[in-house]
Amino acid sequence: MFPLQRGRRLRTNESIRSLVRETSLSPSDFMFPMFIAEGENVQVEIPSMPGIFRRSVDLTVKEVQELFALGIRAVNIYVKVDEKLKDNAGTEAWNPNGLMQNAIRAIKTACPEMIVMPDVALDPYSIYGHDGIITNGDVENDATNDALVKMAVSHAEAGADFVAPSDMMDGRVLRLRQGLDAAGFHNVGIMSYSAKYASAFYGPFRDALDSAPKEADVVVPKDKKTYQMDYANRIEAIKEALWDVEEGADMVMVKPGIAYLDIVREVKNAVNVPVTVYHVSGEYAMIKAAAERGWLDNDKIMMEQLMCIKRAGASLISTYFAKEAAILLNK
């Protein structure tokens, strides 16, 4: 009781505050999402994500080596697929010489200790921009799972450490675990996007990969709400995460991040595996836009948001700020 207890004693100066700080950040808390394009010596900035680029494999490898030197130990990779290679079944997704597979091999050759987690979903490969195969106007769950297994095994053959299914099909974690094990990849992990919400915060990401749902000459869902989660729901997120753990997920993910910290804490309390949080493109873009206008301090807001995500229960944060934050922390 006051005056015997004075909370301000523990806030007197930075040295005391650092002694009693409950949460800390380090570069190894971050995973960097990377966009990969065809070609050589290609680097194209994404207009809605200042400072983030689509890079060809050769430049991606150089960036990965810089990230590793900063203390970042994981990358989550996505590919921008040529329109000519897209179809409804996403068959390019398991091409052993595809862009994703070549990128995985190149990264693991140049930087073997970097943990590579390629995205497993069909939307970059789909003519319709959906995460699965369209049949009779909807995404066909089980046929999509069969395709995702082929995709994941091809990633494992290329050298992936984890596969990261972001599709939100029912039962896909179990099918992936069975498929990887049957192919001899018992030690390749699964980081499942377990609580992935149908969020408007993904807009810049879809610009980066051209992966938004498209108009078509057949009936297709206009959005991804039949498989991504309703953002009004909380209990459903816990259920999805628990199911994924039961099916064999080694890590679960909550996506988006800052707007869903209540879900992060709920999932963290419910599961016994590491929880990853995706600090998504829209959350990044908002900070960059406000900072460009002088309305917010980029570095201060960046570090506060990352700390809040960690405090909420994240074991790993997938964030476009990873490199910036690591440089700041290393200072």
Tab-separated table of C-alpha atoms in Angstrom:
chain	number	residue	atom	x	y	z
A	1	MET	CA	0.000	0.000	0.000
A	2	PHE	CA	1.062	3.572	-0.705
A	3	PRO	CA	3.267	5.150	0.644
A	4	LEU	CA	5.142	1.924	1.491
A	5	GLN	CA	4.777	0.701	-2.070
A	6	ARG	CA	5.765	3.126	-4.826
A	7	GLY	CA	5.768	1.659	-8.322
A	8	ARG	CA	7.764	4.577	-9.655
A	9	ARG	CA	10.858	3.407	-7.758
A	10	LEU	CA	11.286	0.730	-10.416
A	11	ARG	CA	10.964	3.315	-13.203
A	12	THR	CA	13.483	5.845	-11.904
A	13	ASN	CA	16.021	5.487	-14.715
A	14	GLU	CA	16.814	3.282	-17.704
A	15	SER	CA	19.247	1.092	-15.754
A	16	ILE	CA	16.559	0.166	-13.221
A	17	ARG	CA	13.925	-0.225	-15.924
A	18	SER	CA	16.207	-2.625	-17.824
A	19	LEU	CA	16.802	-4.686	-14.670
A	20	VAL	CA	13.095	-5.366	-14.126
A	21	ARG	CA	11.940	-5.455	-17.761
A	22	GLU	CA	9.657	-8.451	-18.238
A	23	THR	CA	9.987	-8.841	-22.003
A	24	SER	CA	12.992	-8.482	-24.283
A	25	LEU	CA	13.631	-8.624	-28.021
A	26	SER	CA	16.573	-10.023	-29.961
A	27	PRO	CA	17.177	-10.555	-33.698
A	28	SER	CA	16.600	-14.292	-33.224
A	29	ASP	CA	12.974	-13.492	-32.341
A	30	PHE	CA	12.342	-12.452	-35.946
A	31	MET	CA	11.581	-14.202	-39.213
A	32	PHE	CA	11.820	-12.164	-42.396
A	33	PRO	CA	9.189	-12.691	-45.131
A	34	MET	CA	10.829	-12.515	-48.563
A	35	PHE	CA	9.342	-12.175	-52.049
A	36	ILE	CA	11.190	-13.888	-54.885
A	37	ALA	CA	10.940	-13.107	-58.613
A	38	GLU	CA	12.233	-14.708	-61.776
A	39	GLY	CA	15.354	-13.401	-63.491
A	40	GLU	CA	18.793	-12.280	-62.419
A	41	ASN	CA	19.890	-9.088	-60.652
A	42	VAL	CA	16.211	-8.139	-60.253
A	43	GLN	CA	15.149	-5.912	-57.369
A	44	VAL	CA	11.752	-4.208	-57.539
A	45	GLU	CA	10.364	-2.238	-54.616
A	46	ILE	CA	6.739	-2.953	-53.710
A	47	PRO	CA	4.968	0.438	-53.884
A	48	SER	CA	2.644	-0.219	-50.940
A	49	MET	CA	5.510	-1.581	-48.795
A	50	PRO	CA	8.393	0.930	-48.817
A	51	GLY	CA	11.732	-0.784	-48.246
A	52	ILE	CA	10.442	-4.248	-49.191
A	53	PHE	CA	11.428	-5.755	-52.535
A	54	ARG	CA	10.765	-8.610	-54.897
A	55	ARG	CA	14.223	-9.985	-55.609
A	56	SER	CA	15.606	-12.584	-57.975
A	57	VAL	CA	17.212	-15.642	-56.403
A	58	ASP	CA	20.780	-14.293	-56.671
A	59	LEU	CA	19.926	-11.089	-54.785
A	60	THR	CA	17.725	-12.992	-52.343
A	61	VAL	CA	20.742	-15.094	-51.377
A	62	LYS	CA	22.814	-11.964	-50.698
A	63	GLU	CA	20.034	-10.544	-48.551
A	64	VAL	CA	19.740	-13.802	-46.614
A	65	GLN	CA	23.459	-13.701	-45.831
A	66	GLU	CA	23.082	-10.134	-44.522
A	67	LEU	CA	20.117	-11.173	-42.384
A	68	PHE	CA	22.058	-14.066	-40.899
A	69	ALA	CA	24.967	-11.782	-40.040
A	70	LEU	CA	22.505	-9.574	-38.139
A	71	GLY	CA	21.345	-12.520	-36.028
A	72	ILE	CA	18.110	-13.356	-37.858
A	73	ARG	CA	17.757	-17.112	-38.111
A	74	ALA	CA	14.615	-17.732	-40.190
A	75	VAL	CA	13.077	-16.600	-43.475
A	76	ASN	CA	9.566	-17.213	-44.760
A	77	ILE	CA	9.653	-17.195	-48.572
A	78	TYR	CA	7.030	-16.505	-51.237
A	79	VAL	CA	7.298	-16.473	-55.019
A	80	LYS	CA	5.870	-14.243	-57.755
A	81	VAL	CA	4.807	-16.751	-60.402
A	82	ASP	CA	4.653	-15.983	-64.119
A	83	GLU	CA	1.063	-15.852	-65.384
A	84	LYS	CA	1.886	-18.465	-68.050
A	85	LEU	CA	2.584	-21.026	-65.320
A	86	LYS	CA	-0.706	-20.612	-63.480
A	87	ASP	CA	-3.657	-22.995	-63.669
A	88	ASN	CA	-6.553	-24.076	-61.475
A	89	ALA	CA	-4.672	-27.046	-59.994
A	90	GLY	CA	-1.522	-25.059	-59.165
A	91	THR	CA	0.682	-27.699	-60.789
A	92	GLU	CA	3.717	-25.388	-60.968
A	93	ALA	CA	3.748	-25.468	-57.137
A	94	TRP	CA	5.486	-28.866	-57.110
A	95	ASN	CA	7.736	-28.403	-60.130
A	96	PRO	CA	11.137	-29.656	-58.843
A	97	ASN	CA	12.806	-26.908	-60.896
A	98	GLY	CA	10.280	-24.218	-60.035
A	99	LEU	CA	11.178	-20.797	-58.675
A	100	MET	CA	10.402	-21.747	-55.074
A	101	GLN	CA	12.393	-24.975	-55.208
A	102	ASN	CA	15.371	-23.256	-56.831
A	103	ALA	CA	15.248	-20.490	-54.220
A	104	ILE	CA	15.237	-22.966	-51.338
A	105	ARG	CA	18.255	-24.803	-52.757
A	106	ALA	CA	20.160	-21.573	-53.359
A	107	ILE	CA	19.517	-20.225	-49.864
A	108	LYS	CA	20.444	-23.477	-48.126
A	109	THR	CA	23.609	-23.793	-50.222
A	110	ALA	CA	24.772	-20.252	-49.467
A	111	CYS	CA	23.623	-20.116	-45.836
A	112	PRO	CA	22.999	-23.643	-44.526
A	113	GLU	CA	22.156	-22.531	-40.985
A	114	MET	CA	19.369	-20.179	-42.035
A	115	ILE	CA	16.014	-21.817	-41.327
A	116	VAL	CA	13.917	-21.719	-44.500
A	117	MET	CA	10.126	-21.915	-44.215
A	118	PRO	CA	8.510	-21.767	-47.671
A	119	ASP	CA	4.854	-20.852	-47.989
A	120	VAL	CA	2.519	-23.749	-48.785
A	121	ALA	CA	-0.619	-22.487	-50.526
A	122	LEU	CA	-1.832	-22.474	-54.105
A	123	ASP	CA	-2.844	-18.817	-54.485
A	124	PRO	CA	0.419	-17.655	-56.151
A	125	TYR	CA	-0.021	-20.500	-58.664
A	126	SER	CA	-3.792	-20.226	-59.196
A	127	ILE	CA	-5.369	-18.545	-62.202
A	128	TYR	CA	-8.143	-17.539	-59.814
A	129	GLY	CA	-5.965	-16.227	-56.980
A	130	HIS	CA	-7.424	-18.665	-54.466
A	131	ASP	CA	-5.582	-20.902	-52.008
A	132	GLY	CA	-7.041	-24.057	-53.490
A	133	ILE	CA	-8.600	-25.811	-56.465
A	134	ILE	CA	-11.930	-24.375	-57.633
A	135	THR	CA	-14.686	-26.899	-58.318
A	136	ASN	CA	-18.346	-25.975	-58.780
A	137	GLY	CA	-17.754	-22.453	-57.575
A	138	ASP	CA	-15.938	-23.248	-54.338
A	139	VAL	CA	-12.511	-24.255	-53.090
A	140	GLU	CA	-12.406	-28.060	-52.958
A	141	ASN	CA	-10.855	-28.917	-49.593
A	142	ASP	CA	-9.605	-32.480	-49.996
A	143	ALA	CA	-8.336	-32.168	-53.559
A	144	THR	CA	-6.458	-29.049	-52.457
A	145	ASN	CA	-4.873	-31.006	-49.599
A	146	ASP	CA	-3.596	-33.574	-52.092
A	147	ALA	CA	-1.951	-30.765	-54.074
A	148	LEU	CA	-0.475	-29.215	-50.923
A	149	VAL	CA	1.181	-32.521	-50.019
A	150	LYS	CA	2.922	-32.627	-53.399
A	151	MET	CA	4.005	-29.032	-52.908
A	152	ALA	CA	5.343	-29.600	-49.386
A	153	VAL	CA	7.275	-32.731	-50.354
A	154	SER	CA	8.886	-30.834	-53.243
A	155	HIS	CA	9.955	-28.129	-50.755
A	156	ALA	CA	11.426	-30.749	-48.447
A	157	GLU	CA	13.311	-32.342	-51.342
A	158	ALA	CA	14.776	-28.915	-52.144
A	159	GLY	CA	16.033	-28.539	-48.557
A	160	ALA	CA	13.308	-26.692	-46.609
A	161	ASP	CA	13.594	-26.945	-42.822
A	162	PHE	CA	9.877	-26.331	-42.243
A	163	VAL	CA	6.863	-26.053	-44.494
A	164	ALA	CA	4.385	-23.295	-43.709
A	165	PRO	CA	0.819	-24.063	-44.833
A	166	SER	CA	-1.115	-20.800	-45.041
A	167	ASP	CA	-4.152	-22.099	-46.927
A	168	MET	CA	-6.560	-22.844	-44.029
A	169	MET	CA	-7.924	-26.065	-45.541
A	170	ASP	CA	-9.410	-28.486	-43.011
A	171	GLY	CA	-7.124	-31.395	-42.156
A	172	ARG	CA	-4.152	-30.211	-44.175
A	173	VAL	CA	-1.646	-30.451	-41.324
A	174	LEU	CA	-2.362	-34.148	-40.846
A	175	ARG	CA	-2.140	-34.797	-44.583
A	176	LEU	CA	1.146	-32.862	-44.800
A	177	ARG	CA	2.632	-34.742	-41.842
A	178	GLN	CA	1.630	-38.070	-43.352
A	179	GLY	CA	2.960	-37.077	-46.778
A	180	LEU	CA	6.284	-35.800	-45.475
A	181	ASP	CA	6.796	-38.884	-43.317
A	182	ALA	CA	5.922	-41.226	-46.166
A	183	ALA	CA	8.543	-39.481	-48.305
A	184	GLY	CA	11.173	-39.886	-45.574
A	185	PHE	CA	11.142	-36.294	-44.312
A	186	HIS	CA	10.408	-36.999	-40.655
A	187	ASN	CA	12.586	-34.104	-39.524
A	188	VAL	CA	11.002	-31.445	-41.722
A	189	GLY	CA	8.730	-29.416	-39.454
A	190	ILE	CA	5.338	-27.820	-39.989
A	191	MET	CA	4.628	-24.244	-39.001
A	192	SER	CA	0.903	-24.008	-39.496
A	193	TYR	CA	-1.022	-20.806	-40.085
A	194	SER	CA	-3.633	-22.006	-37.608
A	195	ALA	CA	-5.568	-18.830	-36.842
A	196	LYS	CA	-5.419	-16.938	-40.128
A	197	TYR	CA	-8.179	-14.396	-40.306
A	198	ALA	CA	-9.944	-13.049	-43.401
A	199	SER	CA	-8.345	-9.659	-42.907
A	200	ALA	CA	-8.165	-6.453	-44.914
A	201	PHE	CA	-4.618	-5.993	-43.570
A	202	TYR	CA	-3.250	-8.304	-46.318
A	203	GLY	CA	-3.717	-5.818	-49.177
A	204	PRO	CA	-0.055	-4.878	-49.783
A	205	PHE	CA	1.004	-8.557	-49.635
A	206	ARG	CA	-1.445	-9.404	-52.406
A	207	ASP	CA	-0.003	-6.536	-54.454
A	208	ALA	CA	3.435	-8.088	-53.981
A	209	LEU	CA	2.428	-11.514	-55.292
A	210	ASP	CA	-0.680	-10.763	-57.369
A	211	SER	CA	-2.493	-13.320	-55.212
A	212	ALA	CA	-5.857	-11.632	-54.683
A	213	PRO	CA	-9.012	-13.427	-55.944
A	214	LYS	CA	-9.625	-12.617	-59.621
A	215	GLU	CA	-12.562	-12.197	-61.932
A	216	ALA	CA	-13.084	-15.361	-63.966
A	217	ASP	CA	-15.216	-16.887	-66.681
A	218	VAL	CA	-16.452	-19.453	-64.152
A	219	VAL	CA	-18.071	-18.993	-60.754
A	220	VAL	CA	-15.429	-18.453	-58.079
A	221	PRO	CA	-15.673	-17.111	-54.525
A	222	LYS	CA	-15.247	-13.324	-54.499
A	223	ASP	CA	-13.092	-13.470	-51.371
A	224	LYS	CA	-11.389	-15.976	-49.044
A	225	LYS	CA	-13.962	-15.989	-46.264
A	226	THR	CA	-15.039	-19.604	-46.819
A	227	TYR	CA	-11.649	-20.789	-45.562
A	228	GLN	CA	-9.966	-17.926	-43.695
A	229	MET	CA	-11.443	-17.151	-40.281
A	230	ASP	CA	-14.132	-14.626	-39.351
A	231	TYR	CA	-12.410	-11.840	-37.425
A	232	ALA	CA	-15.340	-11.707	-34.997
A	233	ASN	CA	-14.339	-15.110	-33.587
A	234	ARG	CA	-12.048	-15.918	-30.672
A	235	ILE	CA	-12.894	-19.445	-29.513
A	236	GLU	CA	-12.607	-20.722	-33.085
A	237	ALA	CA	-8.950	-19.672	-33.148
A	238	ILE	CA	-8.167	-21.792	-30.102
A	239	LYS	CA	-9.993	-24.739	-31.634
A	240	GLU	CA	-8.106	-24.427	-34.931
A	241	ALA	CA	-4.750	-24.203	-33.152
A	242	LEU	CA	-5.489	-27.234	-30.970
A	243	TRP	CA	-6.581	-29.248	-33.999
A	244	ASP	CA	-3.367	-28.389	-35.822
A	245	VAL	CA	-1.238	-29.449	-32.860
A	246	GLU	CA	-3.148	-32.748	-32.672
A	247	GLU	CA	-2.524	-33.224	-36.405
A	248	GLY	CA	1.235	-32.758	-35.998
A	249	ALA	CA	2.031	-29.032	-36.226
A	250	ASP	CA	5.369	-28.146	-34.623
A	251	MET	CA	4.468	-24.448	-34.448
A	252	VAL	CA	1.204	-22.573	-34.852
A	253	MET	CA	0.676	-19.074	-36.184
A	254	VAL	CA	-1.733	-16.226	-35.518
A	255	LYS	CA	-2.184	-13.794	-38.407
A	256	PRO	CA	-2.472	-10.729	-38.406
A	257	GLY	CA	-0.494	-9.497	-35.418
A	258	ILE	CA	-1.108	-6.211	-33.618
A	259	ALA	CA	-4.880	-6.195	-34.183
A	260	TYR	CA	-5.104	-9.773	-32.832
A	261	LEU	CA	-3.004	-9.728	-29.660
A	262	ASP	CA	-5.918	-11.084	-27.636
A	263	ILE	CA	-5.911	-14.145	-29.890
A	264	VAL	CA	-2.131	-14.516	-29.544
A	265	ARG	CA	-2.453	-14.722	-25.770
A	266	GLU	CA	-5.417	-17.104	-25.923
A	267	VAL	CA	-3.592	-19.451	-28.293
A	268	LYS	CA	-0.375	-19.239	-26.269
A	269	ASN	CA	-2.282	-20.279	-23.149
A	270	ALA	CA	-3.948	-23.184	-24.969
A	271	VAL	CA	-1.104	-24.927	-26.835
A	272	ASN	CA	2.196	-26.520	-25.859
A	273	VAL	CA	4.112	-25.588	-29.015
A	274	PRO	CA	5.770	-22.304	-30.061
A	275	VAL	CA	3.419	-19.589	-31.294
A	276	THR	CA	4.441	-17.534	-34.320
A	277	VAL	CA	2.797	-14.204	-35.058
A	278	TYR	CA	2.711	-12.616	-38.508
A	279	HIS	CA	3.067	-8.838	-38.292
A	280	VAL	CA	1.450	-8.412	-41.678
A	281	SER	CA	1.910	-6.140	-44.680
A	282	GLY	CA	-0.928	-3.747	-43.868
A	283	GLU	CA	0.380	-3.240	-40.343
A	284	TYR	CA	3.822	-2.502	-41.797
A	285	ALA	CA	2.444	-0.183	-44.488
A	286	MET	CA	0.436	1.899	-42.023
A	287	ILE	CA	3.513	2.649	-39.925
A	288	LYS	CA	5.571	3.498	-43.009
A	289	ALA	CA	2.875	5.798	-44.388
A	290	ALA	CA	2.432	7.645	-41.084
A	291	ALA	CA	6.200	7.940	-40.616
A	292	GLU	CA	6.658	9.355	-44.119
A	293	ARG	CA	4.178	12.096	-43.201
A	294	GLY	CA	5.957	12.811	-39.945
A	295	TRP	CA	2.972	11.710	-37.877
A	296	LEU	CA	4.779	8.862	-36.098
A	297	ASP	CA	8.369	7.934	-35.286
A	298	ASN	CA	9.083	4.835	-37.403
A	299	ASP	CA	11.687	3.267	-35.113
A	300	LYS	CA	9.811	3.891	-31.868
A	301	ILE	CA	6.499	2.554	-33.183
A	302	MET	CA	8.243	-0.411	-34.843
A	303	MET	CA	9.955	-1.469	-31.614
A	304	GLU	CA	6.851	-0.877	-29.500
A	305	GLN	CA	4.686	-3.034	-31.745
A	306	LEU	CA	7.261	-5.826	-31.899
A	307	MET	CA	7.638	-5.752	-28.122
A	308	CYS	CA	3.860	-5.894	-27.695
A	309	ILE	CA	3.642	-8.941	-29.965
A	310	LYS	CA	6.390	-10.674	-27.975
A	311	ARG	CA	4.748	-9.696	-24.678
A	312	ALA	CA	1.446	-11.179	-25.837
A	313	GLY	CA	3.105	-14.579	-26.202
A	314	ALA	CA	4.918	-14.819	-29.528
A	315	SER	CA	7.910	-17.155	-29.671
A	316	LEU	CA	8.722	-15.973	-33.198
A	317	ILE	CA	7.586	-12.853	-35.072
A	318	SER	CA	7.362	-12.891	-38.848
A	319	THR	CA	7.752	-9.214	-39.709
A	320	TYR	CA	8.816	-6.976	-42.577
A	321	PHE	CA	10.586	-4.902	-39.924
A	322	ALA	CA	12.948	-7.778	-39.076
A	323	LYS	CA	16.044	-6.313	-40.714
A	324	GLU	CA	15.417	-2.772	-39.487
A	325	ALA	CA	14.734	-3.955	-35.960
A	326	ALA	CA	17.797	-6.235	-35.903
A	327	ILE	CA	20.047	-3.370	-36.984
A	328	LEU	CA	18.602	-1.194	-34.226
A	329	LEU	CA	18.966	-3.924	-31.593
A	330	ASN	CA	22.552	-4.619	-32.634
A	331	LYS	CA	23.440	-0.980	-32.003
